[in-house]
Amino acid sequence: MSRGALRPLHSAFISSRTVAEKKITNASTNKFFSSAKEAAGDAAASAKEAAGGATSFAKRNPFAFQLIVATGKTSAADIMAQTVAEKKSFSEIDWKRNGIFVVFGAVYLGGFQYWIMVNKYRQWFPTMDSFAKLSIAQKLKDKAGLIDAAKMVLFDICVHMPWMYFPAYYTCKEFVFGKSWSPIDWVKNGCSNYIGNIKEDVAAMVKLWGPSDCIQFALPMHIRMPFRHLVSFFWTAYVSYTRGSVDDEEPLQRRLTEAQEAVAGEFVKHD
């Protein structure tokens, strides 16, 4: 058989092989995307199930859930302050300092603050729950609810934060860094440190928590604490950066004593 006669057969063979290869490639591609789609669907279902489990846990155990969030959040905020703001490497992180925020986040933010803002606020401000369920338009017409919301804001920035939050934080810091094992010394030295910084601390607190509280206490109940924890993350990072180190301040009493000793020394020199 001549080459000319074989040419059509050869072309037909090449064409059929190309078609077969395309079919195989398409089948492999379809199988790959089908497997990928199934894997993505399984992952989405697992994520949805996990999210549903977390939501279910939060609803069944609101106190335990926010306790975990408060503890983890304060620790993470301090780590962010040390690594981002202070440019420390992970190996240079001051874990004893981080311990302040772990203890403070668990005991105060996760425990005491929840008791104040959920349990006690319901007693002190009786319209809190009903006001939270209203629409914005309805809230603006609810005079009793608006008055209670304003009271909650004022209580937070005039009583809770300056006279509960900060003294507790400085006492906790003294508990972690202080050399004394006496709780009286923790409170005494911690409050002395706070008095030395009170103007700066309260001014920064009012600038952030004043506007934030106006938003928080107008939100639905189930959003309020998550919103506060979100704002608190950045506030905690600020507190960590400005007040986290052991050398940020000395007890006021110690400074006064040193000043008195210096003055007495000058008198002795002149005598």
Coordinates of N, CA, C and O in Angstrom, one line a residue, residues 134-142:
L134 N -36.3 47.0 71.4 CA -36.9 48.0 70.6 C -36.1 48.4 69.4 O -34.9 48.3 69.4
S135 N -36.8 48.9 68.3 CA -36.1 49.4 67.2 C -35.5 50.8 67.5 O -35.9 51.3 68.6
I136 N -34.7 51.3 66.6 CA -34.1 52.6 66.9 C -35.1 53.7 67.1 O -35.1 54.5 68.0
A137 N -36.1 53.6 66.2 CA -37.2 54.6 66.2 C -38.0 54.5 67.5 O -38.4 55.5 68.1
Q138 N -38.2 53.3 67.9 CA -39.0 53.1 69.2 C -38.1 53.5 70.4 O -38.7 54.0 71.4
K139 N -36.8 53.2 70.3 CA -35.9 53.6 71.4 C -36.0 55.1 71.7 O -36.0 55.6 72.8
L140 N -36.0 55.9 70.6 CA -36.0 57.4 70.7 C -37.3 57.9 71.3 O -37.3 59.0 71.8
K141 N -38.3 57.1 71.3 CA -39.6 57.5 71.9 C -39.8 57.0 73.4 O -40.7 57.4 74.1
D142 N -38.9 56.1 73.8 CA -39.0 55.5 75.1 C -38.2 56.3 76.1 O -37.0 56.1 76.3

